[in-house]
Coordinates of C-alpha atoms in Angstrom, one line a residue:
M258 CA 108.7 215.7 -181.9
W259 CA 109.7 219.0 -183.4
R260 CA 106.5 219.0 -185.4
N261 CA 104.5 218.6 -182.2
L262 CA 106.4 221.4 -180.5
L263 CA 105.8 223.7 -183.5
L264 CA 102.0 222.9 -183.4
V265 CA 101.9 223.7 -179.7
S266 CA 103.7 227.0 -180.4
L267 CA 101.2 227.9 -183.1
V268 CA 98.3 227.2 -180.8
C269 CA 99.7 229.4 -178.1
I270 CA 100.4 232.2 -180.6
S271 CA 96.8 232.0 -181.8
A272 CA 95.4 232.0 -178.3
T273 CA 97.5 235.1 -177.4
A274 CA 96.3 236.9 -180.6
S275 CA 92.7 236.1 -179.6
I276 CA 93.3 237.7 -176.2
A277 CA 94.9 240.7 -177.8
R278 CA 92.0 241.2 -180.1
A279 CA 89.6 241.0 -177.1
D280 CA 91.7 243.7 -175.3
T281 CA 91.2 246.0 -178.3
D282 CA 87.5 245.7 -177.7
A283 CA 86.9 243.6 -180.9
P284 CA 83.7 241.5 -180.9
L285 CA 84.1 238.4 -178.8
L286 CA 83.2 235.1 -180.5
L287 CA 81.8 232.8 -177.8
A288 CA 80.8 229.3 -178.8
G289 CA 77.6 227.8 -177.6
I290 CA 74.5 229.4 -176.2
L291 CA 76.2 230.4 -172.9
P292 CA 79.8 230.4 -171.9
K293 CA 81.3 227.5 -170.0
D294 CA 81.5 228.0 -166.2
S295 CA 85.0 229.5 -165.9
D296 CA 86.1 232.9 -164.6
E297 CA 87.7 233.9 -167.8
Q298 CA 84.7 233.1 -169.9
Y299 CA 82.3 234.8 -167.5
E300 CA 84.5 238.0 -167.5
L301 CA 84.6 238.0 -171.3
T302 CA 80.8 237.6 -171.5
F303 CA 80.2 240.2 -168.8
W304 CA 82.3 242.7 -170.6
E305 CA 80.7 242.0 -173.9
S306 CA 77.3 242.7 -172.3
I307 CA 78.2 246.2 -171.1
K308 CA 81.0 247.4 -173.4
N309 CA 78.6 249.8 -175.2
S310 CA 76.7 250.9 -172.2
N311 CA 76.1 254.5 -171.2
Y312 CA 75.4 253.6 -167.6
P313 CA 78.2 254.2 -165.1
G314 CA 76.8 251.5 -162.8
D315 CA 77.6 248.8 -165.4
Y316 CA 81.3 249.7 -165.3
E317 CA 81.2 250.0 -161.6
A318 CA 79.7 246.6 -161.4
Y319 CA 82.5 245.2 -163.6
L320 CA 85.2 246.8 -161.6
K321 CA 83.7 245.5 -158.3
T322 CA 83.8 242.0 -159.6
Y323 CA 87.1 242.2 -161.7
P324 CA 89.2 245.1 -160.1
N325 CA 92.2 243.7 -161.9
G326 CA 90.4 242.3 -165.0
R327 CA 91.7 242.5 -168.5
F328 CA 89.2 245.3 -169.3
A329 CA 89.7 247.2 -166.0
S330 CA 91.6 250.1 -167.5
L331 CA 89.1 250.6 -170.3
A332 CA 86.2 250.3 -167.8
R333 CA 87.8 253.0 -165.6
A334 CA 88.4 255.3 -168.6
R335 CA 84.8 255.0 -169.8
L336 CA 83.5 255.5 -166.2
E337 CA 85.5 258.7 -165.9
R338 CA 84.1 260.0 -169.3
L339 CA 80.5 259.2 -168.3
R340 CA 80.9 260.8 -164.9
A341 CA 82.5 263.9 -166.4
S342 CA 79.7 264.3 -168.9
A343 CA 76.9 263.8 -166.3
P344 CA 75.5 266.3 -163.8
A345 CA 76.9 265.7 -160.3
Q346 CA 74.8 263.2 -158.3
P347 CA 75.2 261.4 -155.0
A348 CA 77.4 258.3 -155.4
S349 CA 75.4 255.2 -156.1
K350 CA 75.5 252.2 -153.9
A351 CA 77.2 250.3 -156.7
A352 CA 79.9 253.0 -156.9
E353 CA 80.5 252.8 -153.2
A354 CA 80.7 249.0 -153.5
S355 CA 83.3 249.3 -156.2
R356 CA 85.6 251.3 -153.9
A357 CA 85.2 248.7 -151.1
P358 CA 87.5 245.7 -150.9
A359 CA 86.6 242.9 -153.2
P360 CA 84.6 240.2 -151.5
K361 CA 86.4 237.0 -150.6
P362 CA 86.0 234.3 -153.2
A363 CA 82.8 232.3 -152.9
P364 CA 82.6 228.5 -153.5
V365 CA 81.4 229.4 -157.0
P366 CA 83.3 231.5 -159.6
A367 CA 83.7 235.1 -158.6
P368 CA 80.4 236.7 -157.9
A369 CA 80.0 238.3 -161.2
P370 CA 76.8 238.8 -162.9
V371 CA 77.0 237.4 -166.1
P372 CA 74.0 238.4 -167.5
Q373 CA 74.5 237.0 -170.4
A374 CA 74.4 235.3 -168.8
A375 CA 74.2 234.6 -165.3
A376 CA 74.6 231.5 -163.4
P377 CA 72.6 228.8 -161.7
A378 CA 70.5 229.0 -158.7
K379 CA 68.3 226.4 -157.1
P380 CA 64.5 226.0 -157.0
A381 CA 62.7 227.1 -154.0
A382 CA 60.6 225.0 -151.7
A383 CA 56.9 224.7 -151.4
P384 CA 54.7 223.3 -148.5
A385 CA 54.5 219.6 -148.5
K386 CA 51.2 218.4 -149.8
P387 CA 50.2 215.6 -152.1
S388 CA 51.3 216.5 -155.6
P389 CA 48.6 216.9 -158.1
A390 CA 48.8 215.1 -161.4
P391 CA 51.6 216.4 -163.6
V392 CA 50.9 219.3 -166.0
P393 CA 50.5 217.9 -169.5
T394 CA 52.7 219.1 -172.3
Y395 CA 50.9 221.6 -174.4
G396 CA 51.5 222.5 -178.0
A397 CA 53.1 225.9 -178.6
S398 CA 49.9 227.3 -180.1
T399 CA 47.7 226.1 -177.3
T400 CA 46.5 228.6 -174.7
V401 CA 46.7 227.1 -171.3
R402 CA 44.1 228.4 -168.8
A403 CA 45.8 230.0 -165.9
G404 CA 43.8 231.2 -162.9
T405 CA 42.4 234.5 -161.7
E406 CA 44.3 237.8 -162.1
I407 CA 44.8 239.4 -158.7
K408 CA 45.7 243.0 -157.9
D409 CA 45.8 243.6 -154.2
C410 CA 46.2 247.4 -154.2
P411 CA 46.4 250.2 -156.8
A412 CA 50.2 250.3 -156.6
C413 CA 50.5 246.5 -156.6
P414 CA 51.6 244.5 -159.6
A415 CA 49.0 242.3 -161.2
V416 CA 49.6 238.6 -160.6
V417 CA 48.2 235.6 -162.3
E418 CA 47.3 232.4 -160.5
L419 CA 49.1 229.3 -161.8
P420 CA 48.1 225.7 -161.0
A421 CA 50.2 223.2 -159.2
G422 CA 51.8 220.6 -161.5
A423 CA 55.0 219.2 -162.7
F424 CA 57.5 219.7 -165.5
N425 CA 61.0 218.9 -166.7
M426 CA 63.4 221.7 -165.8
G427 CA 66.7 222.5 -167.6
S428 CA 68.0 221.2 -170.9
S429 CA 70.3 218.4 -172.1
T430 CA 71.5 220.5 -175.1
G431 CA 72.1 223.9 -173.6
D432 CA 74.8 225.3 -171.4
P433 CA 76.3 222.9 -168.8
S434 CA 74.7 224.9 -166.0
E435 CA 71.3 223.8 -167.3
R436 CA 72.1 220.1 -166.8
P437 CA 71.0 217.6 -165.8
P438 CA 67.4 218.1 -166.9
H439 CA 65.2 216.9 -164.0
H440 CA 61.6 216.4 -163.0
V441 CA 60.2 219.1 -160.7
T442 CA 56.9 219.0 -158.9
I443 CA 55.2 222.3 -158.1
G444 CA 53.1 221.1 -155.1
Q445 CA 51.1 224.3 -154.5
P446 CA 49.4 226.8 -156.8
F447 CA 51.0 230.3 -156.7
A448 CA 50.5 233.6 -158.4
I449 CA 53.3 235.3 -160.4
G450 CA 53.6 238.8 -161.9
K451 CA 51.7 239.2 -165.2
Y452 CA 54.5 241.7 -166.0
E453 CA 57.8 242.7 -164.6
V454 CA 57.8 245.3 -161.8
T455 CA 57.6 248.7 -163.5
V456 CA 59.2 252.0 -162.9
E457 CA 55.9 253.4 -161.6
Q458 CA 55.5 250.5 -159.1
W459 CA 59.0 250.9 -157.9
N460 CA 58.6 254.6 -157.4
A461 CA 55.5 253.9 -155.2
C462 CA 57.8 251.9 -153.0
A463 CA 60.5 254.6 -153.0
E464 CA 57.9 257.3 -152.1
G465 CA 56.6 255.0 -149.4
G466 CA 60.1 254.7 -147.9
G467 CA 60.6 251.0 -148.7
C468 CA 63.0 251.3 -151.7
D469 CA 65.8 253.5 -152.9
K470 CA 65.2 255.9 -155.8
I471 CA 67.0 254.7 -158.9
A472 CA 68.4 257.6 -160.8
T473 CA 68.8 255.7 -164.1
N474 CA 65.1 255.1 -164.2
A475 CA 64.1 258.7 -163.7
S476 CA 63.5 259.5 -167.4
A477 CA 62.0 256.1 -168.2
P478 CA 58.2 255.7 -168.9
G479 CA 56.2 254.6 -165.9
N480 CA 55.2 251.4 -167.6
A481 CA 58.8 250.4 -168.5
P482 CA 60.3 247.6 -166.5
V483 CA 62.3 248.9 -163.5
R484 CA 66.0 248.0 -163.9
D485 CA 69.4 248.7 -162.5
V486 CA 68.2 247.1 -159.3
S487 CA 70.1 244.5 -157.3
W488 CA 68.8 241.3 -155.7
D489 CA 69.0 243.1 -152.4
D490 CA 66.8 245.9 -153.9
A491 CA 64.3 243.4 -155.1
R492 CA 64.0 241.9 -151.7
K493 CA 63.3 245.3 -150.2
Y494 CA 60.5 245.8 -152.7
V495 CA 58.7 242.5 -151.9
A496 CA 59.0 243.3 -148.2
W497 CA 57.4 246.7 -148.7
L498 CA 54.8 245.2 -151.0
S499 CA 53.9 242.5 -148.4
K500 CA 53.5 245.2 -145.7
T501 CA 51.5 247.5 -147.9
S502 CA 49.1 244.9 -149.3
G503 CA 48.9 242.6 -146.2
K504 CA 49.6 239.7 -148.6
P505 CA 52.7 237.4 -148.8
Y506 CA 54.8 238.5 -151.7
R507 CA 58.3 237.3 -152.5
L508 CA 60.7 236.6 -155.4
P509 CA 59.9 233.5 -157.4
T510 CA 62.1 230.5 -157.0
E511 CA 64.0 229.4 -160.0
A512 CA 61.8 226.3 -160.4
E513 CA 58.6 228.5 -160.2
W514 CA 60.1 230.9 -162.7
E515 CA 60.9 228.3 -165.4
Y516 CA 57.6 226.6 -164.8
A517 CA 55.8 229.9 -165.4
A518 CA 58.1 230.8 -168.4
R519 CA 57.4 227.5 -170.2
G520 CA 53.6 228.0 -169.8
G521 CA 52.9 224.3 -170.0
T522 CA 55.2 223.6 -172.9
S523 CA 58.3 221.5 -173.2
T524 CA 59.8 223.1 -176.3
V525 CA 63.0 225.2 -176.5
Y526 CA 60.9 228.4 -176.5
W527 CA 57.3 228.5 -175.3
W528 CA 56.2 229.1 -178.9
G529 CA 58.2 226.2 -180.3
D530 CA 61.7 224.9 -181.1
Q531 CA 62.7 227.7 -183.5
P532 CA 63.3 231.4 -183.1
K533 CA 60.2 233.5 -184.1
K534 CA 59.9 237.3 -184.4
G535 CA 57.3 239.2 -182.4
T536 CA 57.7 236.9 -179.3
G537 CA 59.9 238.9 -177.0
N538 CA 61.9 242.1 -176.4
C539 CA 65.4 241.1 -177.8
K540 CA 67.7 242.4 -180.5
D541 CA 66.6 239.6 -182.9
C542 CA 62.9 239.7 -182.0
G543 CA 61.7 242.6 -184.2
D544 CA 60.1 246.0 -183.5
P545 CA 59.5 247.7 -181.2
W546 CA 63.2 247.5 -180.3
T547 CA 66.1 249.9 -179.5
D548 CA 69.5 249.1 -178.1
A549 CA 69.2 252.0 -175.6
A550 CA 66.5 250.5 -173.3
P551 CA 63.8 247.9 -173.0
T552 CA 60.4 248.7 -174.5
T553 CA 57.4 249.2 -172.2
I554 CA 55.8 246.1 -170.6
G555 CA 53.3 244.0 -172.6
S556 CA 54.6 245.1 -176.1
F557 CA 55.0 241.5 -177.2
S558 CA 52.8 238.4 -177.1
P559 CA 52.1 236.7 -173.8
N560 CA 53.0 233.0 -173.2
P561 CA 50.3 230.4 -172.8
Y562 CA 49.9 231.3 -169.2
G563 CA 49.1 234.9 -170.1
L564 CA 52.5 236.2 -168.8
Y565 CA 54.4 238.9 -170.6
D566 CA 58.1 239.5 -171.1
M567 CA 59.4 236.3 -169.7
N568 CA 61.7 236.3 -172.7
G569 CA 64.0 239.3 -173.0
S570 CA 63.1 242.8 -171.7
V571 CA 65.2 242.6 -168.5
W572 CA 67.0 239.8 -166.7
E573 CA 64.8 238.7 -163.7
W574 CA 66.1 238.0 -160.3
V575 CA 64.9 234.8 -158.6
A576 CA 65.3 233.7 -155.0
D577 CA 67.9 231.0 -155.5
C578 CA 71.6 230.9 -154.8
W579 CA 73.8 230.2 -157.9
H580 CA 75.0 226.6 -158.4
I581 CA 77.0 225.6 -161.4
S582 CA 74.7 222.8 -162.4
Y583 CA 71.4 221.1 -161.4
K584 CA 73.2 218.2 -159.8
N585 CA 71.4 217.6 -156.4
A586 CA 68.8 220.3 -157.1
P587 CA 65.6 220.1 -155.2
P588 CA 62.9 218.0 -156.9
D589 CA 60.2 220.5 -155.9
A590 CA 59.6 224.3 -155.9
R591 CA 61.9 225.1 -153.0
A592 CA 64.6 227.8 -153.4
W593 CA 68.0 226.2 -153.5
D594 CA 69.8 228.5 -151.1
E595 CA 73.0 228.5 -149.2
P596 CA 74.0 230.4 -146.0
G597 CA 75.8 233.6 -146.8
C598 CA 75.2 233.3 -150.5
S599 CA 76.4 236.3 -152.4
V600 CA 75.7 235.2 -156.0
R601 CA 72.1 234.8 -157.1
V602 CA 70.4 233.5 -160.3
I603 CA 68.9 235.7 -163.0
R604 CA 66.6 234.4 -165.7
G605 CA 65.1 235.2 -169.1
G606 CA 67.6 237.3 -170.9
S607 CA 67.3 241.0 -171.8
W608 CA 66.6 243.3 -174.7
R609 CA 70.3 243.4 -175.4
E610 CA 70.7 239.7 -176.2
G611 CA 69.6 237.6 -179.1
F612 CA 67.3 234.5 -179.5
S613 CA 69.9 232.1 -177.9
Y614 CA 69.2 233.8 -174.6
M615 CA 65.4 233.7 -175.0
Q616 CA 65.2 229.9 -174.4
S617 CA 63.1 228.8 -171.5
S618 CA 66.1 227.0 -169.8
T619 CA 68.6 229.9 -170.0
R620 CA 70.0 230.9 -166.7
F621 CA 72.8 233.2 -165.4
K622 CA 74.2 234.6 -162.3
Y623 CA 74.9 238.0 -160.7
S624 CA 76.3 239.4 -157.5
A625 CA 73.4 240.0 -155.2
S626 CA 74.5 243.5 -154.1
V627 CA 75.3 244.9 -157.5
R628 CA 73.0 247.0 -159.7
Q629 CA 73.3 246.4 -163.4
S630 CA 71.2 248.2 -166.1
Q631 CA 69.9 244.9 -167.6
N632 CA 68.5 243.5 -164.3
G633 CA 65.0 243.7 -163.0
F634 CA 62.4 241.3 -161.5
R635 CA 58.8 240.1 -161.1
V636 CA 57.1 239.0 -158.0
V637 CA 55.3 236.0 -156.7
R638 CA 52.3 236.0 -154.3
D639 CA 51.6 233.0 -152.2
L640 CA 48.0 231.8 -152.3
K641 CA 47.0 231.2 -148.6

C-alpha cells in the first residue's frame, strides 16, 4: 500500500515539474501528431505556436481565449513590449476583442485556435445529383488532370476546376479528431483556388471597401499569402469577390478542401507516405524558408491537381464548424455547420510547423472572430 502511495506521489511531483517547466517557456513535448482534444493540451499547443511571435495580434488572440491561462502574464508582458516598440496604430479588432468579456463556453472546448493545430469542422453540402463513379486512387507520382483554370477578373484569384468524385476522408492513425475515416462523395464539380488568396488580392478588396486593411500585411510582398485574417474576414472577402465578379464564390467546405489537398491520392501526404523536402512551405521542408513569414505563393511543387501550398504556408479557413471527431459527419460535400457556431476549422498547417502537420488529414480549430498571423484561406467558386 505504502509503495503504491509513494508511486502516486512521484507521478504527481513529475507532473508538477513538467508544468513548471512549461511556465518557464521551455519547449513543450507533445506526443502524437496533434494534441488530444482537451483544453489544457490545446492551450499548451496554442502557446507553443505563438511564443516566439513578433505579432501583437497573436498574444491578443491567446488572451482573448485564455484570459486566465497559465501563460497569460507572459503574454501580457510580451504584448506590452511589442506595443511599446511599435509606432502608434489604431487598435486592431483582435485587440478590441481581447478587452471584451470572454465568450460563453461553446459545446466544444473553448474557442481557441489551435493552429497547430486547430480543430474539426464538418464537410459542406452539395446539390443532390446522381454521384459519378468514385475517383480512383492515384499513385503519388501520377499527375491527375484537373479541369480548366478560371480567372473571372483581373483582381480575382485563379481557380482550378475539379471533377466530382469520391474519397476516404480522415485517418485511422492520426489525431482522434481525424477519426473515424469515412467515405465522402463529392456530387458536383467545383473550382478551388490554385493558390491561397494573396496580399495583393486582399488589398483590392480593401480598396474596394469590402475588406479591412490588415496592418501586419503592409510590408509583405503582393504575392505572399494574406494572413492575420479571421474567418469573419474571409467571409467578407468572398462576399466582395462574388459581387465584383458576378460569380458565386465562397469558402471551401472541409470535405472539398481535403479532396482537393489529396489530389486523387490516398497516401499520408499527396506525394507518398514519407516526408519529402521541396513539397511545401514548412520548417522541415527545405528552402526557401524563414521562420519570420511564409514564402511567396507557388514556391513549392503543386499537388497532382495543380494546386499550390495546400501543405504549409498558412493555415486555411474552411466553412465548417468545429466538431471533435467525424462521428456523424455528412457523407457528402456539405459544410457541417451549427447555429451560432463560434469555432471554425482550419486546415493544412503553416510555415511554422513541421512535416507532421503537412499530412492531408491534419485539421485544427480557431475562434472565428480572431485574427492570428498563421491563418489565411483560399476560395471556391461554384460551377453553375
